[in-house]
């Protein structure tokens, strides 16, 4: 290390007396050596640079498609992936045949295809979705025929309505990277706004759509988030990374930290990036962080001290365009007043409000609330404990970086343990066990190479799917916590109101059992926790190793 050499050369401080923490932080953001060593054997390269090259090749291949095949010309291809803006926790990993199941996860690079405006787009939302499908199918066939993709598939979004964007093209490039493309049609936004406009100012929703006005509002919000705010956010964050190269490392560490403490599923990753951008654009007296580790510590301190119930965060993300690197950026006063006025209107909703010039309400990418705003409070508590450990560890010279990302499980009502060898993202786990690379559960090698028998599945993550199923099934019964980066536990707490004794009634919405020694005329019931956990174990058959009930 240069610093160690300078200290020894100029001040006589021995290298053994200088402790460097950077390698310990770096290790949290790289896949295990067993995975990266497999790349040269099959002739592929991993990393962001290789992913950018794959993206450029894909764009060129799509633009080379004959105009006679697609009736409209492609005007723009916009990246909207954290991989391409250098804020993904892990550098992208290409598809490598023969990897064990614990490393079979294939991340997708999201892009948006924008075709020219034309009166040939139908003024019917359902018809637009069908036309998108036809476009994507044609693109898939041409790319496959030209050898520009080794695998192509059309993916339909689950539970999507007929009026919202519901299809995408998933392809794997010859270099092994997965790219997921969607088509942006400007006519969609116009038609959706007509559906949600007040009565008398719009057409009524056609009966064949079978959707309500609330569903139309949801479709409009999805369209704006995916096709308008998404690309704008991507470009602004990429510019921030370009001006201050340590920003990306900070964002990656903060995402890793929130995930390790089982809280990232409650915080949109774009919101995390805005939070980190605030530290770089409005650094205050400390100045712009020079390293990602310093930026991480500043974000933790901000989360510890920020009273989110009293004031929003104003992030001048778009004002920063063209600003001098290293200088503080001022949020426009007129827009700040608008944000403050909106915040006062919603003062009772004690969640995060992180606003930008284009999103004054700070909810485009989703809110950070949780039941009774419990998630922001929990994040603040974790940040306070982390800051205390960082401060005491640095002062006492006994800081163990991995302990900053270690999460205790004692305070949860139950903990669901998953089987590591069949978890496609287990290689990202902080406590990754190399034995899982070659062995299945209890030494069973039959599951170690399941993924090589079928075509590669883009973003196939059964652990995350189980987590989502549990959230949906037990939305009123329990709150679940999970680390999406290879986490092997799903922790949960029961809703205290559901656990209270109450008079029996039919269709209560949760599994209950009768109380003992109660009035027969007014029987009381309470939550049957054992039955709920038995149901969860049955839902997770094949993935769940055990469930520990602590309360």
Short mmCIF file of C-alpha atoms in Angstrom, two decimals:
data_model
loop_
_atom_site.label_atom_id
_atom_site.label_comp_id
_atom_site.label_asym_id
_atom_site.label_seq_id
_atom_site.Cartn_x
_atom_site.Cartn_y
_atom_site.Cartn_z
CA UNK A 1 0.00 0.00 0.00
CA UNK A 2 1.27 3.47 -0.92
CA UNK A 3 0.19 5.00 2.39
CA UNK A 4 2.08 2.39 4.39
CA UNK A 5 5.23 3.01 2.33
CA UNK A 6 5.00 6.80 2.76
CA UNK A 7 4.47 6.53 6.51
CA UNK A 8 7.44 4.21 6.89
CA UNK A 9 9.72 6.19 4.57
CA UNK A 10 9.01 9.68 5.96
CA UNK A 11 8.00 9.01 9.55
CA UNK A 12 9.59 5.68 10.41
CA UNK A 13 6.24 4.03 11.16
CA UNK A 14 6.50 0.31 10.53
CA UNK A 15 4.00 -1.33 8.23
CA UNK A 16 2.96 -3.71 10.99
CA UNK A 17 1.83 -0.72 13.07
CA UNK A 18 -0.49 0.54 10.32
CA UNK A 19 -3.82 -1.18 9.95
CA UNK A 20 -5.65 -0.89 6.63
CA UNK A 21 -9.39 -1.58 6.53
CA UNK A 22 -9.97 -1.18 2.80
CA UNK A 23 -9.29 -4.83 1.83
CA UNK A 24 -11.85 -5.99 4.40
CA UNK A 25 -14.52 -3.75 2.85
CA UNK A 26 -13.50 -4.81 -0.66
CA UNK A 27 -14.01 -8.48 0.20
CA UNK A 28 -17.68 -7.81 0.95
CA UNK A 29 -18.35 -6.83 -2.67
CA UNK A 30 -16.59 -9.54 -4.67
CA UNK A 31 -17.78 -13.09 -5.43
CA UNK A 32 -15.78 -16.06 -4.10
CA UNK A 33 -12.56 -16.96 -5.87
CA UNK A 34 -13.98 -20.34 -6.89
CA UNK A 35 -16.47 -18.53 -9.13
CA UNK A 36 -14.12 -16.02 -10.76
CA UNK A 37 -11.53 -18.75 -11.38
CA UNK A 38 -14.09 -20.57 -13.54
CA UNK A 39 -14.34 -17.72 -16.09
CA UNK A 40 -11.08 -18.28 -18.03
CA UNK A 41 -11.79 -22.01 -18.37
CA UNK A 42 -14.86 -21.32 -20.49
CA UNK A 43 -13.54 -18.19 -22.18
CA UNK A 44 -15.76 -15.53 -20.56
CA UNK A 45 -15.00 -12.35 -18.65
CA UNK A 46 -16.95 -10.92 -15.74
CA UNK A 47 -17.18 -7.37 -14.46
CA UNK A 48 -18.80 -4.08 -15.37
CA UNK A 49 -16.50 -3.35 -18.30
CA UNK A 50 -17.39 -6.66 -19.97
CA UNK A 51 -21.09 -5.97 -19.29
CA UNK A 52 -20.84 -2.54 -20.93
CA UNK A 53 -19.22 -4.13 -23.97
CA UNK A 54 -22.04 -6.70 -24.15
CA UNK A 55 -24.60 -3.90 -23.92
CA UNK A 56 -22.96 -1.97 -26.77
CA UNK A 57 -22.87 -5.09 -28.96
CA UNK A 58 -26.54 -5.77 -28.26
CA UNK A 59 -27.53 -2.20 -29.18
CA UNK A 60 -25.60 -2.45 -32.44
CA UNK A 61 -27.23 -5.78 -33.28
CA UNK A 62 -30.75 -4.45 -32.68
CA UNK A 63 -30.10 -1.34 -34.77
CA UNK A 64 -28.85 -3.54 -37.61
CA UNK A 65 -32.19 -5.35 -37.86
CA UNK A 66 -33.72 -4.75 -41.27
CA UNK A 67 -36.34 -1.99 -41.35
CA UNK A 68 -38.65 -4.30 -43.28
CA UNK A 69 -38.81 -6.61 -40.27
CA UNK A 70 -39.85 -3.93 -37.75
CA UNK A 71 -42.21 -1.23 -39.10
CA UNK A 72 -40.76 1.55 -36.92
CA UNK A 73 -37.16 2.70 -36.59
CA UNK A 74 -35.35 2.48 -33.26
CA UNK A 75 -34.58 5.99 -32.01
CA UNK A 76 -32.93 5.31 -28.65
CA UNK A 77 -31.77 2.54 -26.30
CA UNK A 78 -31.62 3.66 -22.66
CA UNK A 79 -29.88 1.64 -19.93
CA UNK A 80 -31.73 1.56 -16.60
CA UNK A 81 -29.66 -0.98 -14.68
CA UNK A 82 -27.61 -0.37 -11.53
CA UNK A 83 -25.02 -2.66 -13.13
CA UNK A 84 -24.30 -0.08 -15.84
CA UNK A 85 -24.26 2.88 -13.42
CA UNK A 86 -21.70 1.16 -11.14
CA UNK A 87 -23.96 0.87 -8.09
CA UNK A 88 -24.79 -2.86 -8.16
CA UNK A 89 -23.48 -4.57 -5.03
CA UNK A 90 -21.72 -7.23 -7.11
CA UNK A 91 -20.11 -6.82 -10.49
CA UNK A 92 -22.18 -8.69 -13.10
CA UNK A 93 -21.49 -12.38 -13.56
CA UNK A 94 -21.96 -13.99 -16.99
CA UNK A 95 -23.55 -17.36 -17.55
CA UNK A 96 -20.97 -20.10 -17.04
CA UNK A 97 -22.09 -23.67 -17.88
CA UNK A 98 -21.46 -26.25 -15.19
CA UNK A 99 -21.54 -24.00 -12.16
CA UNK A 100 -23.05 -25.50 -8.99
CA UNK A 101 -26.58 -24.52 -8.02
CA UNK A 102 -25.34 -22.21 -5.27
CA UNK A 103 -23.85 -19.91 -7.96
CA UNK A 104 -26.39 -20.26 -10.78
CA UNK A 105 -27.95 -16.81 -10.39
CA UNK A 106 -27.82 -14.75 -13.58
CA UNK A 107 -28.54 -11.01 -13.10
CA UNK A 108 -30.31 -9.06 -15.84
CA UNK A 109 -29.15 -5.78 -17.37
CA UNK A 110 -32.33 -3.76 -17.92
CA UNK A 111 -32.64 -1.57 -21.00
CA UNK A 112 -35.46 0.36 -22.68
CA UNK A 113 -36.06 0.41 -26.43
CA UNK A 114 -37.69 3.58 -27.70
CA UNK A 115 -39.07 3.60 -31.22
CA UNK A 116 -40.02 6.63 -33.24
CA UNK A 117 -43.30 8.42 -32.58
CA UNK A 118 -45.83 7.41 -35.15
CA UNK A 119 -49.61 7.56 -35.74
CA UNK A 120 -49.37 3.85 -36.44
CA UNK A 121 -49.32 3.14 -32.68
CA UNK A 122 -52.93 2.17 -31.80
CA UNK A 123 -54.88 4.30 -29.34
CA UNK A 124 -55.77 1.24 -27.32
CA UNK A 125 -53.71 0.16 -24.32
CA UNK A 126 -54.38 -3.55 -24.67
CA UNK A 127 -53.53 -3.42 -28.38
CA UNK A 128 -50.26 -1.61 -27.61
CA UNK A 129 -49.19 -4.50 -25.37
CA UNK A 130 -49.95 -6.98 -28.15
CA UNK A 131 -47.93 -4.87 -30.59
CA UNK A 132 -45.01 -4.80 -28.16
CA UNK A 133 -45.12 -8.58 -28.00
CA UNK A 134 -44.97 -8.77 -31.79
CA UNK A 135 -42.01 -6.38 -31.89
CA UNK A 136 -40.11 -8.31 -29.22
CA UNK A 137 -40.78 -11.65 -30.92
CA UNK A 138 -39.44 -10.32 -34.22
CA UNK A 139 -36.34 -8.89 -32.53
CA UNK A 140 -35.74 -12.19 -30.74
CA UNK A 141 -35.95 -14.18 -33.98
CA UNK A 142 -33.60 -11.86 -35.86
CA UNK A 143 -31.01 -11.74 -33.07
CA UNK A 144 -31.07 -15.52 -32.74
CA UNK A 145 -30.71 -15.94 -36.51
CA UNK A 146 -27.74 -13.53 -36.65
CA UNK A 147 -25.99 -15.22 -33.72
CA UNK A 148 -26.18 -12.05 -31.62
CA UNK A 149 -27.82 -13.99 -28.78
CA UNK A 150 -27.22 -17.51 -27.55
CA UNK A 151 -30.61 -17.71 -25.87
CA UNK A 152 -33.79 -15.62 -26.25
CA UNK A 153 -37.15 -15.71 -24.49
CA UNK A 154 -40.24 -13.53 -24.20
CA UNK A 155 -41.18 -13.01 -20.54
CA UNK A 156 -44.69 -12.03 -19.43
CA UNK A 157 -45.05 -10.22 -16.11
CA UNK A 158 -47.01 -12.12 -13.51
CA UNK A 159 -50.34 -10.60 -12.39
CA UNK A 160 -50.01 -7.65 -14.80
CA UNK A 161 -53.24 -6.12 -16.09
CA UNK A 162 -54.05 -5.84 -19.79
CA UNK A 163 -53.46 -2.07 -19.82
CA UNK A 164 -49.97 -1.94 -18.31
CA UNK A 165 -46.56 -2.77 -19.72
CA UNK A 166 -46.39 -6.52 -19.20
CA UNK A 167 -43.77 -8.09 -21.47
CA UNK A 168 -40.02 -8.06 -21.98
CA UNK A 169 -37.35 -9.71 -24.09
CA UNK A 170 -34.74 -11.71 -22.18
CA UNK A 171 -31.62 -12.61 -24.09
CA UNK A 172 -28.18 -13.92 -23.30
CA UNK A 173 -25.33 -12.44 -25.31
CA UNK A 174 -22.51 -14.56 -26.75
CA UNK A 175 -20.33 -13.29 -23.88
CA UNK A 176 -22.79 -14.75 -21.35
CA UNK A 177 -24.53 -11.63 -19.97
CA UNK A 178 -28.30 -11.46 -19.62
CA UNK A 179 -30.12 -8.42 -20.99
CA UNK A 180 -33.79 -7.66 -20.43
CA UNK A 181 -35.36 -5.19 -22.87
CA UNK A 182 -38.71 -3.41 -22.69
CA UNK A 183 -40.36 -1.13 -25.24
CA UNK A 184 -41.34 2.43 -24.36
CA UNK A 185 -44.40 3.81 -26.12
CA UNK A 186 -45.22 7.45 -25.39
CA UNK A 187 -48.85 6.97 -26.39
CA UNK A 188 -49.33 4.77 -23.32
CA UNK A 189 -48.86 7.62 -20.87
CA UNK A 190 -51.37 9.82 -22.72
CA UNK A 191 -53.99 7.07 -22.71
CA UNK A 192 -53.40 6.19 -19.04
CA UNK A 193 -53.73 9.83 -18.00
CA UNK A 194 -57.08 9.95 -19.77
CA UNK A 195 -58.26 6.97 -17.76
CA UNK A 196 -57.33 8.47 -14.38
CA UNK A 197 -58.50 12.03 -15.13
CA UNK A 198 -61.54 13.39 -13.21
CA UNK A 199 -64.99 12.53 -14.51
CA UNK A 200 -66.09 14.48 -17.54
CA UNK A 201 -62.52 15.06 -18.74
CA UNK A 202 -61.75 11.61 -20.05
CA UNK A 203 -63.13 8.58 -21.75
CA UNK A 204 -64.59 5.99 -19.45
CA UNK A 205 -62.56 2.83 -18.96
CA UNK A 206 -63.66 0.35 -21.65
CA UNK A 207 -65.53 -2.64 -20.22
CA UNK A 208 -63.29 -5.14 -21.99
CA UNK A 209 -60.31 -3.86 -19.96
CA UNK A 210 -61.83 -5.27 -16.74
CA UNK A 211 -59.81 -2.86 -14.60
CA UNK A 212 -60.76 -0.24 -12.04
CA UNK A 213 -59.61 3.37 -11.87
CA UNK A 214 -57.24 2.41 -9.03
CA UNK A 215 -55.64 -0.20 -11.29
CA UNK A 216 -55.33 2.45 -14.01
CA UNK A 217 -53.54 4.74 -11.53
CA UNK A 218 -51.23 1.88 -10.62
CA UNK A 219 -50.48 1.25 -14.31
CA UNK A 220 -49.72 4.94 -14.84
CA UNK A 221 -47.38 5.03 -11.83
CA UNK A 222 -45.60 1.92 -13.10
CA UNK A 223 -45.23 3.42 -16.59
CA UNK A 224 -43.78 6.68 -15.27
CA UNK A 225 -41.43 4.92 -12.87
CA UNK A 226 -40.20 2.45 -15.47
CA UNK A 227 -39.98 4.62 -18.60
CA UNK A 228 -39.71 8.24 -17.41
CA UNK A 229 -38.15 8.51 -13.98
CA UNK A 230 -36.05 5.36 -14.33
CA UNK A 231 -33.89 6.58 -17.25
CA UNK A 232 -33.64 10.07 -15.72
CA UNK A 233 -32.46 8.61 -12.42
CA UNK A 234 -29.99 6.34 -14.20
CA UNK A 235 -28.38 9.18 -16.14
CA UNK A 236 -28.15 11.45 -13.08
CA UNK A 237 -26.64 8.75 -10.88
CA UNK A 238 -24.17 7.77 -13.62
CA UNK A 239 -23.13 11.45 -13.85
CA UNK A 240 -22.63 11.56 -10.07
CA UNK A 241 -20.45 8.46 -10.26
CA UNK A 242 -18.44 10.05 -13.08
CA UNK A 243 -17.81 13.24 -11.06
CA UNK A 244 -16.93 11.45 -7.80
CA UNK A 245 -15.69 7.90 -8.49
CA UNK A 246 -15.98 6.83 -4.84
CA UNK A 247 -19.76 7.33 -4.93
CA UNK A 248 -20.45 3.94 -6.50
CA UNK A 249 -18.46 2.12 -3.83
CA UNK A 250 -20.41 3.96 -1.13
CA UNK A 251 -23.77 3.00 -2.65
CA UNK A 252 -22.67 -0.62 -2.94
CA UNK A 253 -21.57 -0.76 0.70
CA UNK A 254 -24.78 0.84 1.96
CA UNK A 255 -26.91 -1.62 -0.04
CA UNK A 256 -24.83 -4.49 1.31
CA UNK A 257 -25.19 -3.17 4.86
CA UNK A 258 -28.98 -2.78 4.63
CA UNK A 259 -29.28 -6.23 3.07
CA UNK A 260 -27.09 -7.84 5.72
CA UNK A 261 -29.42 -6.43 8.38
CA UNK A 262 -32.43 -7.85 6.47
CA UNK A 263 -33.82 -4.40 5.65
CA UNK A 264 -33.07 -3.85 1.95
CA UNK A 265 -36.37 -5.42 0.74
CA UNK A 266 -38.16 -2.47 2.38
CA UNK A 267 -36.00 0.22 0.76
CA UNK A 268 -36.03 0.69 -3.04
CA UNK A 269 -32.46 0.56 -4.33
CA UNK A 270 -32.98 3.87 -6.16
CA UNK A 271 -33.80 5.42 -2.77
CA UNK A 272 -30.52 4.08 -1.37
CA UNK A 273 -28.68 5.69 -4.28
CA UNK A 274 -30.40 9.03 -3.59
CA UNK A 275 -29.46 8.77 0.08
CA UNK A 276 -25.81 8.26 -0.84
CA UNK A 277 -25.97 11.04 -3.45
CA UNK A 278 -27.05 13.46 -0.70
CA UNK A 279 -23.75 12.86 1.11
CA UNK A 280 -21.80 13.73 -2.04
CA UNK A 281 -23.88 16.65 -3.27
CA UNK A 282 -24.53 18.25 0.14
CA UNK A 283 -21.44 17.23 2.16
CA UNK A 284 -21.55 20.13 4.62
CA UNK A 285 -18.43 21.02 6.58
CA UNK A 286 -16.85 17.58 6.09
CA UNK A 287 -16.37 17.95 2.35
CA UNK A 288 -17.02 15.35 -0.32
CA UNK A 289 -15.94 11.84 0.81
CA UNK A 290 -12.68 10.82 -0.82
CA UNK A 291 -13.24 7.08 -0.40
CA UNK A 292 -16.20 4.74 -0.46
CA UNK A 293 -15.52 3.68 3.13
CA UNK A 294 -15.72 7.28 4.31
CA UNK A 295 -18.91 7.77 2.34
CA UNK A 296 -20.39 4.65 3.96
CA UNK A 297 -19.60 5.96 7.44
CA UNK A 298 -21.17 9.32 6.56
CA UNK A 299 -24.38 7.65 5.37
CA UNK A 300 -24.58 5.62 8.60
CA UNK A 301 -24.12 8.79 10.62
CA UNK A 302 -26.80 10.56 8.56
CA UNK A 303 -29.27 7.73 9.18
CA UNK A 304 -28.50 7.88 12.89
CA UNK A 305 -29.01 11.65 13.19
CA UNK A 306 -31.67 12.42 10.55
CA UNK A 307 -35.07 13.04 12.14
CA UNK A 308 -37.11 11.85 9.18
CA UNK A 309 -40.37 12.69 10.99
CA UNK A 310 -39.53 16.39 11.12
CA UNK A 311 -37.81 17.14 7.83
CA UNK A 312 -37.29 15.64 4.36
CA UNK A 313 -33.97 15.24 2.57
CA UNK A 314 -33.57 17.49 -0.48
CA UNK A 315 -31.24 15.84 -3.00
CA UNK A 316 -30.25 18.24 -5.84
CA UNK A 317 -29.60 15.33 -8.17
CA UNK A 318 -30.51 17.07 -11.44
CA UNK A 319 -29.24 20.54 -10.48
CA UNK A 320 -25.83 18.90 -10.07
CA UNK A 321 -25.56 18.37 -13.84
CA UNK A 322 -22.57 20.41 -14.97
CA UNK A 323 -21.62 21.40 -11.40
CA UNK A 324 -17.95 21.57 -10.46
CA UNK A 325 -16.74 18.32 -8.85
CA UNK A 326 -16.20 18.55 -5.12
CA UNK A 327 -18.48 21.57 -4.65
CA UNK A 328 -21.75 21.54 -2.73
CA UNK A 329 -24.89 21.79 -4.85
CA UNK A 330 -27.87 23.89 -3.72
CA UNK A 331 -31.40 22.56 -4.08
CA UNK A 332 -33.56 25.10 -6.01
CA UNK A 333 -35.40 27.28 -3.48
CA UNK A 334 -38.74 27.27 -5.30
CA UNK A 335 -38.77 23.49 -5.52
CA UNK A 336 -37.61 23.20 -1.90
CA UNK A 337 -40.63 25.20 -0.77
CA UNK A 338 -42.89 22.89 -2.77
CA UNK A 339 -41.30 19.82 -1.15
CA UNK A 340 -41.68 21.30 2.34
CA UNK A 341 -45.35 22.11 1.69
CA UNK A 342 -46.01 18.52 0.54
CA UNK A 343 -44.17 17.19 3.60
CA UNK A 344 -46.31 19.24 6.00
CA UNK A 345 -49.45 17.84 4.40
CA UNK A 346 -48.26 14.30 5.12
CA UNK A 347 -46.65 14.95 8.50
CA UNK A 348 -48.62 12.10 10.04
CA UNK A 349 -46.97 9.55 7.74
CA UNK A 350 -43.71 9.13 9.59
CA UNK A 351 -41.69 7.59 6.76
CA UNK A 352 -38.72 8.73 4.72
CA UNK A 353 -39.16 11.56 2.26
CA UNK A 354 -36.13 11.84 -0.01
CA UNK A 355 -37.06 14.31 -2.72
CA UNK A 356 -35.47 15.44 -5.95
CA UNK A 357 -36.33 18.24 -8.35
CA UNK A 358 -38.35 15.80 -10.49
CA UNK A 359 -39.94 13.94 -7.57
CA UNK A 360 -40.99 16.44 -4.87
CA UNK A 361 -43.05 13.89 -2.93
CA UNK A 362 -40.19 11.39 -2.88
CA UNK A 363 -42.39 8.40 -3.68
CA UNK A 364 -41.79 7.63 -7.35
CA UNK A 365 -39.69 4.55 -6.55
CA UNK A 366 -41.79 3.56 -3.54
CA UNK A 367 -42.10 4.65 0.07
CA UNK A 368 -40.09 3.49 3.09
CA UNK A 369 -42.68 2.93 5.77
CA UNK A 370 -43.56 -0.55 6.92
CA UNK A 371 -46.39 -1.19 9.43
CA UNK A 372 -46.84 2.01 11.45
CA UNK A 373 -43.57 3.33 9.95
CA UNK A 374 -41.60 0.67 11.83
CA UNK A 375 -38.95 0.21 9.13
CA UNK A 376 -37.44 3.74 9.28
CA UNK A 377 -37.28 3.45 13.07
CA UNK A 378 -35.56 0.05 12.81
CA UNK A 379 -33.04 1.39 10.28
CA UNK A 380 -32.27 4.29 12.62
CA UNK A 381 -31.62 1.89 15.50
CA UNK A 382 -29.33 -0.28 13.39
CA UNK A 383 -27.48 2.82 12.16
CA UNK A 384 -26.96 4.02 15.73
CA UNK A 385 -25.53 0.64 16.78
CA UNK A 386 -23.33 0.50 13.67
CA UNK A 387 -22.00 4.01 14.25
CA UNK A 388 -21.18 3.21 17.87
CA UNK A 389 -19.31 0.08 16.82
CA UNK A 390 -17.42 1.89 14.06
CA UNK A 391 -16.39 4.70 16.43
CA UNK A 392 -15.32 2.44 19.28
CA UNK A 393 -13.64 -0.01 16.92
CA UNK A 394 -11.55 2.68 15.23
CA UNK A 395 -10.57 4.25 18.55
CA UNK A 396 -9.74 0.92 20.16
CA UNK A 397 -8.04 -0.49 17.04
CA UNK A 398 -10.17 -3.63 17.25
CA UNK A 399 -12.61 -3.05 14.38
CA UNK A 400 -13.71 -6.22 12.60
CA UNK A 401 -15.37 -5.07 9.37
CA UNK A 402 -17.47 -8.21 8.96
CA UNK A 403 -19.03 -7.61 12.37
CA UNK A 404 -20.49 -4.35 11.00
CA UNK A 405 -22.49 -6.53 8.60
CA UNK A 406 -23.40 -9.26 11.12
CA UNK A 407 -27.03 -9.25 12.20
CA UNK A 408 -28.32 -10.82 15.44
CA UNK A 409 -31.45 -12.94 15.16
CA UNK A 410 -32.45 -13.08 18.84
CA UNK A 411 -35.23 -10.47 18.65
CA UNK A 412 -37.35 -12.19 16.00
CA UNK A 413 -40.31 -14.43 16.81
CA UNK A 414 -39.12 -17.08 14.37
CA UNK A 415 -36.30 -17.70 11.89
CA UNK A 416 -36.65 -19.78 8.73
CA UNK A 417 -33.34 -21.40 7.71
CA UNK A 418 -32.89 -22.21 4.02
CA UNK A 419 -30.68 -24.86 2.41
CA UNK A 420 -27.54 -23.08 1.08
CA UNK A 421 -26.49 -25.55 -1.66
CA UNK A 422 -29.66 -25.05 -3.71
CA UNK A 423 -29.84 -21.26 -3.25
CA UNK A 424 -28.72 -19.74 -6.62
CA UNK A 425 -27.33 -16.61 -4.91
CA UNK A 426 -25.64 -18.30 -1.97
CA UNK A 427 -22.22 -17.42 -3.40
CA UNK A 428 -23.03 -13.79 -2.46
CA UNK A 429 -23.55 -14.66 1.20
CA UNK A 430 -21.21 -12.83 3.61
CA UNK A 431 -20.56 -16.12 5.43
CA UNK A 432 -20.19 -18.18 2.24
CA UNK A 433 -19.10 -21.75 2.96
CA UNK A 434 -16.82 -23.09 0.19
CA UNK A 435 -18.04 -26.64 0.96
CA UNK A 436 -21.37 -25.72 -0.64
CA UNK A 437 -19.48 -25.39 -3.93
CA UNK A 438 -18.91 -29.10 -4.18
CA UNK A 439 -21.43 -30.65 -1.80
CA UNK A 440 -25.17 -30.69 -1.46
CA UNK A 441 -27.12 -30.76 1.79
CA UNK A 442 -25.57 -33.21 4.23
CA UNK A 443 -22.93 -34.18 1.67
CA UNK A 444 -25.41 -34.97 -1.10
CA UNK A 445 -23.72 -34.08 -4.40
CA UNK A 446 -26.83 -34.74 -6.49
CA UNK A 447 -28.05 -31.12 -6.20
CA UNK A 448 -24.76 -29.36 -6.80
CA UNK A 449 -25.12 -29.03 -10.58
CA UNK A 450 -28.88 -28.90 -11.12
CA UNK A 451 -28.63 -25.67 -13.12
CA UNK A 452 -26.61 -27.12 -16.00
CA UNK A 453 -29.38 -29.52 -17.08
CA UNK A 454 -31.72 -26.80 -18.33
CA UNK A 455 -31.51 -23.51 -20.20
CA UNK A 456 -30.22 -20.59 -18.09
CA UNK A 457 -32.93 -18.78 -16.15
CA UNK A 458 -32.56 -15.01 -15.92
CA UNK A 459 -32.83 -13.72 -12.34
CA UNK A 460 -34.19 -17.05 -11.10
CA UNK A 461 -34.13 -16.71 -7.31
CA UNK A 462 -36.38 -19.21 -5.47
CA UNK A 463 -35.39 -17.81 -2.05
CA UNK A 464 -36.66 -14.35 -3.02
CA UNK A 465 -39.78 -15.93 -4.54
CA UNK A 466 -40.48 -17.75 -1.27
CA UNK A 467 -39.98 -14.50 0.64
CA UNK A 468 -42.44 -12.70 -1.65
CA UNK A 469 -44.98 -15.52 -1.31
CA UNK A 470 -44.77 -15.36 2.48
CA UNK A 471 -45.24 -11.58 2.48
CA UNK A 472 -48.31 -11.89 0.25
CA UNK A 473 -49.84 -14.85 2.10
CA UNK A 474 -49.31 -13.59 5.64
CA UNK A 475 -49.59 -9.85 5.05
CA UNK A 476 -51.80 -9.36 8.13
CA UNK A 477 -50.18 -12.04 10.27
CA UNK A 478 -46.44 -11.44 10.27
CA UNK A 479 -43.68 -9.16 9.00
CA UNK A 480 -40.78 -10.87 7.20
CA UNK A 481 -37.14 -9.82 6.82
CA UNK A 482 -34.62 -11.14 4.29
CA UNK A 483 -31.18 -10.56 2.77
CA UNK A 484 -31.54 -10.79 -1.04
CA UNK A 485 -27.78 -11.19 -1.49
CA UNK A 486 -27.47 -14.87 -0.75
CA UNK A 487 -29.23 -14.74 2.60
CA UNK A 488 -30.07 -18.15 4.06
CA UNK A 489 -32.52 -16.98 6.71
CA UNK A 490 -35.95 -15.37 6.55
CA UNK A 491 -36.73 -13.82 9.94
CA UNK A 492 -40.22 -12.87 11.05
CA UNK A 493 -42.22 -11.16 13.76
CA UNK A 494 -45.90 -11.80 14.37
CA UNK A 495 -48.39 -8.96 14.28
CA UNK A 496 -48.98 -8.16 17.99
CA UNK A 497 -52.63 -7.28 17.32
CA UNK A 498 -53.26 -10.69 15.78
CA UNK A 499 -51.63 -12.40 18.76
CA UNK A 500 -54.10 -10.77 21.16
CA UNK A 501 -56.99 -12.83 22.50
CA UNK A 502 -60.26 -12.01 20.78
CA UNK A 503 -63.77 -13.35 20.40
CA UNK A 504 -64.09 -16.12 17.85
CA UNK A 505 -65.48 -15.23 14.44
CA UNK A 506 -65.52 -16.99 11.11
CA UNK A 507 -63.17 -15.99 8.28
CA UNK A 508 -60.79 -14.14 10.61
CA UNK A 509 -58.05 -14.23 7.98
CA UNK A 510 -55.47 -16.15 10.01
CA UNK A 511 -55.02 -19.51 11.69
CA UNK A 512 -56.40 -19.44 15.24
CA UNK A 513 -56.89 -21.79 18.17
CA UNK A 514 -59.27 -21.67 21.16
CA UNK A 515 -58.13 -20.37 24.50
CA UNK A 516 -58.29 -22.63 27.53
CA UNK A 517 -60.38 -21.89 30.60
CA UNK A 518 -62.64 -19.36 28.93
CA UNK A 519 -66.36 -18.66 29.01
CA UNK A 520 -68.08 -21.23 26.79
CA UNK A 521 -70.74 -18.72 25.83
CA UNK A 522 -68.10 -16.28 24.57
CA UNK A 523 -65.25 -18.43 23.26
CA UNK A 524 -61.96 -16.61 22.65
CA UNK A 525 -59.23 -17.51 20.22
CA UNK A 526 -55.63 -16.50 19.64
CA UNK A 527 -53.11 -16.87 16.82
CA UNK A 528 -52.03 -20.46 16.28
CA UNK A 529 -48.33 -19.76 15.78
CA UNK A 530 -47.35 -23.42 15.50
CA UNK A 531 -49.85 -24.00 12.71
CA UNK A 532 -48.65 -20.90 10.83
CA UNK A 533 -45.04 -22.10 11.00
CA UNK A 534 -46.11 -25.58 9.87
CA UNK A 535 -47.82 -23.99 6.84
CA UNK A 536 -44.66 -22.00 6.07
CA UNK A 537 -42.55 -25.14 6.27
CA UNK A 538 -44.91 -26.86 3.84
CA UNK A 539 -44.80 -23.88 1.44
CA UNK A 540 -41.01 -24.03 1.46
CA UNK A 541 -40.71 -27.78 0.95
CA UNK A 542 -37.36 -28.51 -0.65
CA UNK A 543 -35.87 -25.15 0.35
CA UNK A 544 -36.54 -24.86 4.09
CA UNK A 545 -33.99 -26.63 6.25
CA UNK A 546 -35.60 -25.84 9.62
CA UNK A 547 -37.67 -23.21 11.42
CA UNK A 548 -36.59 -21.97 14.83
CA UNK A 549 -39.43 -20.62 16.98
CA UNK A 550 -38.00 -18.40 19.70
CA UNK A 551 -41.06 -16.79 21.30
#
